[in-house]
């Protein structure tokens, strides 16, 4: 029986979407467990050690089951429609970002020619969902938390966007696949090591600003429990509360994956001999590439966790000062200098 190309494309798209949802679910469970263990080791505490035996490996699974079984409470004065929709909007914005993440040469949901632009645009849905959650809760602390979070995320999107312009200017493409393919041949071909030190500055600014985008320490003021109870999701319970955390941990992987794809060689190994050429075995080329890509991204996620349990939280004025008076001028100057360097090199 012949299968039309449209049906085959649809089936592959559905399979990729199911795979991404499964990957996100497993990754979030492992990331929460890993963060607990990292924080316990760094602060000389035990952390979960009992549930499931070895190092409390099933504690996160037990927590997920508990959240599934808890009562879903909606405040009487809340806007019920917006209150219910908000966590799904936040999660959709994060999940949609995975469509253009290049896990391997042939493991991309869709390699859009405006992939980076799509990624920045669709991730903005998260801000809308957070504002909806704060407004619909009919709670002033939730609204304060939502406003602080929106101000933080919108502000830090500017230095992030300027930092992403750097690899785009070098390669001359917005396609995530092409941006990775241009880094083949060993770590000295990675974007990070080109045009020193301008690309390195862009990477550092991107990584720090991405911590603000994901509400991670030292930029986690939207849910500063000592000032705002629990921020924009203070009125949420059960699985709606879990959806926010699912989105936060999935977002941590997304920003790390973007850094991997644009600056750290994507699916390529640090040394060319460690790669499996596509001409030798296309399947192993993708499997090995997936391993390198995931390994680099998870390493960056581990750094995010390390920083969370090391650094203190910034005040609101300090947070905005760093964005508007430090990251933004440096980002603008960096992009202008790189554009000039690239233009002179092509003359």
GROMACS .gro file of C-alpha atoms in nm:
model
  347
    1UNK     CA    1   0.000   0.000   0.000
    2UNK     CA    2   0.138   0.338  -0.103
    3UNK     CA    3   0.140   0.609   0.162
    4UNK     CA    4   0.105   0.965   0.040
    5UNK     CA    5   0.384   1.206   0.141
    6UNK     CA    6   0.133   1.423   0.330
    7UNK     CA    7   0.019   1.134   0.550
    8UNK     CA    8   0.379   1.028   0.609
    9UNK     CA    9   0.474   1.385   0.705
   10UNK     CA   10   0.173   1.408   0.939
   11UNK     CA   11   0.260   1.072   1.102
   12UNK     CA   12   0.623   1.181   1.153
   13UNK     CA   13   0.508   1.512   1.302
   14UNK     CA   14   0.274   1.336   1.545
   15UNK     CA   15   0.550   1.090   1.640
   16UNK     CA   16   0.791   1.379   1.703
   17UNK     CA   17   0.532   1.564   1.915
   18UNK     CA   18   0.465   1.252   2.125
   19UNK     CA   19   0.840   1.198   2.160
   20UNK     CA   20   0.891   1.558   2.277
   21UNK     CA   21   0.615   1.531   2.539
   22UNK     CA   22   0.769   1.205   2.663
   23UNK     CA   23   1.117   1.358   2.667
   24UNK     CA   24   0.996   1.665   2.859
   25UNK     CA   25   0.814   1.450   3.117
   26UNK     CA   26   1.115   1.227   3.183
   27UNK     CA   27   1.360   1.519   3.179
   28UNK     CA   28   1.157   1.719   3.432
   29UNK     CA   29   1.134   1.421   3.670
   30UNK     CA   30   1.510   1.365   3.647
   31UNK     CA   31   1.590   1.738   3.672
   32UNK     CA   32   1.383   1.786   3.989
   33UNK     CA   33   1.548   1.483   4.149
   34UNK     CA   34   1.893   1.604   4.038
   35UNK     CA   35   1.832   1.955   4.171
   36UNK     CA   36   1.733   1.815   4.510
   37UNK     CA   37   2.051   1.609   4.527
   38UNK     CA   38   2.274   1.896   4.409
   39UNK     CA   39   2.120   2.136   4.663
   40UNK     CA   40   2.154   1.875   4.939
   41UNK     CA   41   2.522   1.818   4.863
   42UNK     CA   42   2.600   2.190   4.831
   43UNK     CA   43   2.425   2.284   5.155
   44UNK     CA   44   2.534   1.976   5.349
   45UNK     CA   45   2.183   1.837   5.384
   46UNK     CA   46   2.046   1.490   5.325
   47UNK     CA   47   1.769   1.566   5.078
   48UNK     CA   48   1.521   1.289   4.988
   49UNK     CA   49   1.683   0.957   5.081
   50UNK     CA   50   1.403   0.715   5.169
   51UNK     CA   51   1.136   0.689   4.897
   52UNK     CA   52   1.219   0.407   4.657
   53UNK     CA   53   1.548   0.309   4.817
   54UNK     CA   54   1.872   0.428   4.655
   55UNK     CA   55   1.903   0.804   4.718
   56UNK     CA   56   1.522   0.840   4.721
   57UNK     CA   57   1.506   0.792   4.343
   58UNK     CA   58   1.124   0.773   4.335
   59UNK     CA   59   1.055   1.082   4.549
   60UNK     CA   60   0.975   1.299   4.244
   61UNK     CA   61   0.743   1.030   4.103
   62UNK     CA   62   0.563   1.018   4.438
   63UNK     CA   63   0.532   1.398   4.435
   64UNK     CA   64   0.382   1.389   4.085
   65UNK     CA   65   0.126   1.126   4.191
   66UNK     CA   66   0.042   1.333   4.499
   67UNK     CA   67  -0.023   1.641   4.283
   68UNK     CA   68  -0.242   1.434   4.049
   69UNK     CA   69  -0.457   1.317   4.340
   70UNK     CA   70  -0.486   1.652   4.524
   71UNK     CA   71  -0.803   1.859   4.509
   72UNK     CA   72  -0.807   2.122   4.236
   73UNK     CA   73  -0.903   2.442   4.421
   74UNK     CA   74  -1.020   2.756   4.237
   75UNK     CA   75  -1.076   3.072   4.448
   76UNK     CA   76  -1.438   3.184   4.459
   77UNK     CA   77  -1.358   3.538   4.334
   78UNK     CA   78  -1.121   3.425   4.059
   79UNK     CA   79  -1.185   3.462   3.686
   80UNK     CA   80  -1.243   3.092   3.633
   81UNK     CA   81  -1.178   3.079   3.257
   82UNK     CA   82  -0.849   3.271   3.264
   83UNK     CA   83  -0.746   3.093   3.586
   84UNK     CA   84  -0.786   2.753   3.418
   85UNK     CA   85  -0.626   2.857   3.089
   86UNK     CA   86  -0.313   3.027   3.231
   87UNK     CA   87  -0.102   2.716   3.315
   88UNK     CA   88  -0.177   2.563   2.975
   89UNK     CA   89  -0.076   2.885   2.795
   90UNK     CA   90   0.253   2.888   2.986
   91UNK     CA   91   0.320   2.522   2.909
   92UNK     CA   92   0.219   2.560   2.542
   93UNK     CA   93   0.468   2.844   2.495
   94UNK     CA   94   0.747   2.627   2.629
   95UNK     CA   95   0.644   2.309   2.445
   96UNK     CA   96   0.609   2.492   2.111
   97UNK     CA   97   0.975   2.599   2.140
   98UNK     CA   98   1.083   2.235   2.102
   99UNK     CA   99   0.954   2.234   1.741
  100UNK     CA  100   1.276   2.397   1.615
  101UNK     CA  101   1.529   2.252   1.860
  102UNK     CA  102   1.789   2.059   1.651
  103UNK     CA  103   1.852   1.748   1.863
  104UNK     CA  104   2.047   1.592   1.575
  105UNK     CA  105   2.096   1.639   1.200
  106UNK     CA  106   1.762   1.468   1.123
  107UNK     CA  107   1.592   1.507   1.461
  108UNK     CA  108   1.436   1.851   1.419
  109UNK     CA  109   1.061   1.897   1.439
  110UNK     CA  110   1.075   2.147   1.156
  111UNK     CA  111   1.386   2.330   1.038
  112UNK     CA  112   1.223   2.667   0.966
  113UNK     CA  113   1.427   2.923   0.774
  114UNK     CA  114   1.319   3.169   1.047
  115UNK     CA  115   1.377   2.920   1.331
  116UNK     CA  116   1.539   3.162   1.578
  117UNK     CA  117   1.273   3.426   1.510
  118UNK     CA  118   0.998   3.167   1.567
  119UNK     CA  119   1.163   3.055   1.891
  120UNK     CA  120   1.181   3.408   2.034
  121UNK     CA  121   0.823   3.483   1.926
  122UNK     CA  122   0.658   3.166   2.057
  123UNK     CA  123   0.840   3.180   2.392
  124UNK     CA  124   0.666   3.516   2.457
  125UNK     CA  125   0.344   3.319   2.517
  126UNK     CA  126   0.485   3.238   2.861
  127UNK     CA  127   0.462   3.607   2.963
  128UNK     CA  128   0.095   3.619   2.859
  129UNK     CA  129   0.018   3.306   3.061
  130UNK     CA  130   0.190   3.442   3.371
  131UNK     CA  131   0.000   3.772   3.350
  132UNK     CA  132  -0.325   3.577   3.307
  133UNK     CA  133  -0.247   3.370   3.617
  134UNK     CA  134  -0.174   3.676   3.830
  135UNK     CA  135  -0.477   3.873   3.711
  136UNK     CA  136  -0.725   3.584   3.723
  137UNK     CA  137  -0.629   3.482   4.079
  138UNK     CA  138  -0.788   3.801   4.220
  139UNK     CA  139  -0.508   3.817   4.475
  140UNK     CA  140  -0.282   4.122   4.508
  141UNK     CA  141   0.025   3.913   4.587
  142UNK     CA  142  -0.030   3.701   4.278
  143UNK     CA  143  -0.074   4.016   4.069
  144UNK     CA  144   0.246   4.170   4.212
  145UNK     CA  145   0.433   3.850   4.132
  146UNK     CA  146   0.294   3.841   3.776
  147UNK     CA  147   0.385   4.206   3.711
  148UNK     CA  148   0.737   4.157   3.843
  149UNK     CA  149   0.779   3.844   3.635
  150UNK     CA  150   0.648   4.010   3.317
  151UNK     CA  151   0.872   4.316   3.366
  152UNK     CA  152   1.173   4.091   3.422
  153UNK     CA  153   1.109   3.863   3.125
  154UNK     CA  154   1.027   4.141   2.878
  155UNK     CA  155   1.336   4.339   2.984
  156UNK     CA  156   1.577   4.047   2.955
  157UNK     CA  157   1.441   3.941   2.616
  158UNK     CA  158   1.624   4.240   2.465
  159UNK     CA  159   1.982   4.137   2.560
  160UNK     CA  160   1.891   3.777   2.474
  161UNK     CA  161   1.774   3.880   2.128
  162UNK     CA  162   2.088   4.089   2.070
  163UNK     CA  163   2.311   3.801   2.184
  164UNK     CA  164   2.137   3.562   1.943
  165UNK     CA  165   2.208   3.807   1.661
  166UNK     CA  166   2.580   3.734   1.696
  167UNK     CA  167   2.581   3.374   1.559
  168UNK     CA  168   2.315   3.478   1.306
  169UNK     CA  169   2.545   3.751   1.172
  170UNK     CA  170   2.837   3.508   1.148
  171UNK     CA  171   2.650   3.228   0.968
  172UNK     CA  172   2.400   3.445   0.781
  173UNK     CA  173   2.095   3.232   0.856
  174UNK     CA  174   1.804   3.210   1.101
  175UNK     CA  175   1.768   2.834   1.052
  176UNK     CA  176   1.864   2.636   1.364
  177UNK     CA  177   1.985   2.346   1.148
  178UNK     CA  178   2.211   2.567   0.936
  179UNK     CA  179   2.347   2.745   1.244
  180UNK     CA  180   2.460   2.407   1.383
  181UNK     CA  181   2.582   2.269   1.049
  182UNK     CA  182   2.816   2.569   1.016
  183UNK     CA  183   3.005   2.451   1.327
  184UNK     CA  184   3.117   2.108   1.198
  185UNK     CA  185   3.480   1.996   1.229
  186UNK     CA  186   3.584   2.014   1.595
  187UNK     CA  187   3.544   2.254   1.884
  188UNK     CA  188   3.769   2.518   1.725
  189UNK     CA  189   3.495   2.560   1.460
  190UNK     CA  190   3.224   2.623   1.723
  191UNK     CA  191   3.074   2.973   1.712
  192UNK     CA  192   3.187   3.033   2.070
  193UNK     CA  193   3.554   3.044   1.963
  194UNK     CA  194   3.509   3.270   1.660
  195UNK     CA  195   3.579   3.647   1.658
  196UNK     CA  196   3.731   3.651   2.011
  197UNK     CA  197   3.624   3.783   2.252
  198UNK     CA  198   3.299   3.920   2.101
  199UNK     CA  199   3.114   3.586   2.067
  200UNK     CA  200   3.226   3.483   2.415
  201UNK     CA  201   3.078   3.805   2.556
  202UNK     CA  202   2.751   3.735   2.370
  203UNK     CA  203   2.740   3.381   2.513
  204UNK     CA  204   2.798   3.502   2.870
  205UNK     CA  205   2.527   3.769   2.838
  206UNK     CA  206   2.287   3.517   2.683
  207UNK     CA  207   2.344   3.263   2.959
  208UNK     CA  208   2.294   3.513   3.243
  209UNK     CA  209   1.990   3.671   3.078
  210UNK     CA  210   1.841   3.325   3.020
  211UNK     CA  211   1.848   3.273   3.398
  212UNK     CA  212   1.614   3.572   3.426
  213UNK     CA  213   1.392   3.432   3.150
  214UNK     CA  214   1.352   3.108   3.342
  215UNK     CA  215   1.311   3.278   3.683
  216UNK     CA  216   1.623   3.115   3.820
  217UNK     CA  217   1.848   3.252   4.095
  218UNK     CA  218   1.977   3.522   4.119
  219UNK     CA  219   1.677   3.645   3.917
  220UNK     CA  220   1.396   3.451   4.090
  221UNK     CA  221   1.214   3.748   4.244
  222UNK     CA  222   0.874   3.671   4.079
  223UNK     CA  223   0.823   3.397   4.336
  224UNK     CA  224   1.023   3.543   4.624
  225UNK     CA  225   0.846   3.358   4.902
  226UNK     CA  226   0.968   3.595   5.173
  227UNK     CA  227   0.806   3.896   5.000
  228UNK     CA  228   0.532   3.765   4.771
  229UNK     CA  229   0.419   3.437   4.931
  230UNK     CA  230   0.471   3.232   4.613
  231UNK     CA  231   0.431   3.483   4.334
  232UNK     CA  232   0.187   3.455   4.046
  233UNK     CA  233   0.094   3.092   4.119
  234UNK     CA  234   0.015   3.134   4.490
  235UNK     CA  235  -0.353   3.042   4.438
  236UNK     CA  236  -0.284   2.734   4.226
  237UNK     CA  237  -0.294   2.379   4.354
  238UNK     CA  238  -0.272   2.020   4.231
  239UNK     CA  239  -0.187   1.968   3.862
  240UNK     CA  240  -0.237   2.332   3.762
  241UNK     CA  241   0.043   2.420   4.007
  242UNK     CA  242   0.252   2.134   3.867
  243UNK     CA  243   0.206   2.267   3.512
  244UNK     CA  244   0.394   2.586   3.606
  245UNK     CA  245   0.684   2.385   3.742
  246UNK     CA  246   0.676   2.152   3.442
  247UNK     CA  247   0.705   2.458   3.216
  248UNK     CA  248   0.987   2.610   3.426
  249UNK     CA  249   1.206   2.300   3.413
  250UNK     CA  250   1.128   2.240   3.044
  251UNK     CA  251   1.220   2.604   2.980
  252UNK     CA  252   1.555   2.549   3.151
  253UNK     CA  253   1.631   2.281   2.891
  254UNK     CA  254   1.510   2.502   2.603
  255UNK     CA  255   1.743   2.794   2.686
  256UNK     CA  256   2.032   2.549   2.739
  257UNK     CA  257   1.951   2.377   2.406
  258UNK     CA  258   1.952   2.712   2.224
  259UNK     CA  259   2.294   2.795   2.372
  260UNK     CA  260   2.417   2.450   2.265
  261UNK     CA  261   2.285   2.488   1.911
  262UNK     CA  262   2.404   2.844   1.848
  263UNK     CA  263   2.733   2.858   2.041
  264UNK     CA  264   2.856   2.509   2.139
  265UNK     CA  265   2.849   2.305   1.820
  266UNK     CA  266   2.502   2.151   1.859
  267UNK     CA  267   2.509   1.779   1.781
  268UNK     CA  268   2.881   1.775   1.689
  269UNK     CA  269   3.145   1.624   1.918
  270UNK     CA  270   3.434   1.838   2.048
  271UNK     CA  271   3.671   1.634   1.830
  272UNK     CA  272   3.586   1.530   1.477
  273UNK     CA  273   3.703   1.170   1.531
  274UNK     CA  274   3.428   1.122   1.791
  275UNK     CA  275   3.152   1.192   1.538
  276UNK     CA  276   2.993   0.924   1.319
  277UNK     CA  277   2.974   1.064   0.962
  278UNK     CA  278   2.631   1.050   0.802
  279UNK     CA  279   2.786   0.875   0.500
  280UNK     CA  280   2.895   0.581   0.723
  281UNK     CA  281   2.566   0.532   0.911
  282UNK     CA  282   2.284   0.790   0.909
  283UNK     CA  283   2.115   0.624   1.207
  284UNK     CA  284   2.427   0.621   1.429
  285UNK     CA  285   2.510   0.973   1.311
  286UNK     CA  286   2.179   1.089   1.461
  287UNK     CA  287   2.200   0.873   1.774
  288UNK     CA  288   2.552   0.993   1.858
  289UNK     CA  289   2.456   1.350   1.769
  290UNK     CA  290   2.155   1.330   2.002
  291UNK     CA  291   2.386   1.214   2.280
  292UNK     CA  292   2.631   1.502   2.232
  293UNK     CA  293   2.353   1.759   2.204
  294UNK     CA  294   2.167   1.636   2.513
  295UNK     CA  295   2.492   1.606   2.712
  296UNK     CA  296   2.593   1.966   2.643
  297UNK     CA  297   2.243   2.098   2.721
  298UNK     CA  298   2.216   1.899   3.046
  299UNK     CA  299   2.561   2.026   3.148
  300UNK     CA  300   2.434   2.384   3.111
  301UNK     CA  301   2.120   2.293   3.310
  302UNK     CA  302   2.347   2.161   3.586
  303UNK     CA  303   2.529   2.497   3.590
  304UNK     CA  304   2.191   2.670   3.630
  305UNK     CA  305   2.122   2.448   3.934
  306UNK     CA  306   2.470   2.509   4.074
  307UNK     CA  307   2.419   2.887   4.053
  308UNK     CA  308   2.075   2.863   4.217
  309UNK     CA  309   2.220   2.711   4.531
  310UNK     CA  310   2.527   2.936   4.533
  311UNK     CA  311   2.419   3.293   4.467
  312UNK     CA  312   2.184   3.518   4.670
  313UNK     CA  313   1.870   3.666   4.519
  314UNK     CA  314   1.893   4.019   4.371
  315UNK     CA  315   1.656   4.303   4.460
  316UNK     CA  316   1.420   4.438   4.194
  317UNK     CA  317   1.623   4.756   4.140
  318UNK     CA  318   1.947   4.555   4.115
  319UNK     CA  319   1.787   4.321   3.863
  320UNK     CA  320   1.671   4.606   3.640
  321UNK     CA  321   2.005   4.788   3.680
  322UNK     CA  322   2.194   4.485   3.548
  323UNK     CA  323   1.960   4.449   3.251
  324UNK     CA  324   1.929   4.810   3.135
  325UNK     CA  325   2.268   4.954   3.240
  326UNK     CA  326   2.502   4.657   3.199
  327UNK     CA  327   2.372   4.385   2.966
  328UNK     CA  328   2.197   4.614   2.718
  329UNK     CA  329   2.487   4.858   2.644
  330UNK     CA  330   2.735   4.570   2.621
  331UNK     CA  331   2.500   4.377   2.389
  332UNK     CA  332   2.451   4.672   2.156
  333UNK     CA  333   2.823   4.748   2.141
  334UNK     CA  334   2.901   4.378   2.091
  335UNK     CA  335   2.663   4.342   1.797
  336UNK     CA  336   2.787   4.661   1.630
  337UNK     CA  337   3.153   4.562   1.664
  338UNK     CA  338   3.088   4.211   1.534
  339UNK     CA  339   2.882   4.337   1.241
  340UNK     CA  340   3.169   4.572   1.149
  341UNK     CA  341   3.426   4.289   1.181
  342UNK     CA  342   3.218   4.051   0.969
  343UNK     CA  343   3.151   4.318   0.707
  344UNK     CA  344   3.521   4.408   0.679
  345UNK     CA  345   3.611   4.040   0.649
  346UNK     CA  346   3.372   3.993   0.358
  347UNK     CA  347   3.492   4.296   0.162
   0.00000   0.00000   0.00000
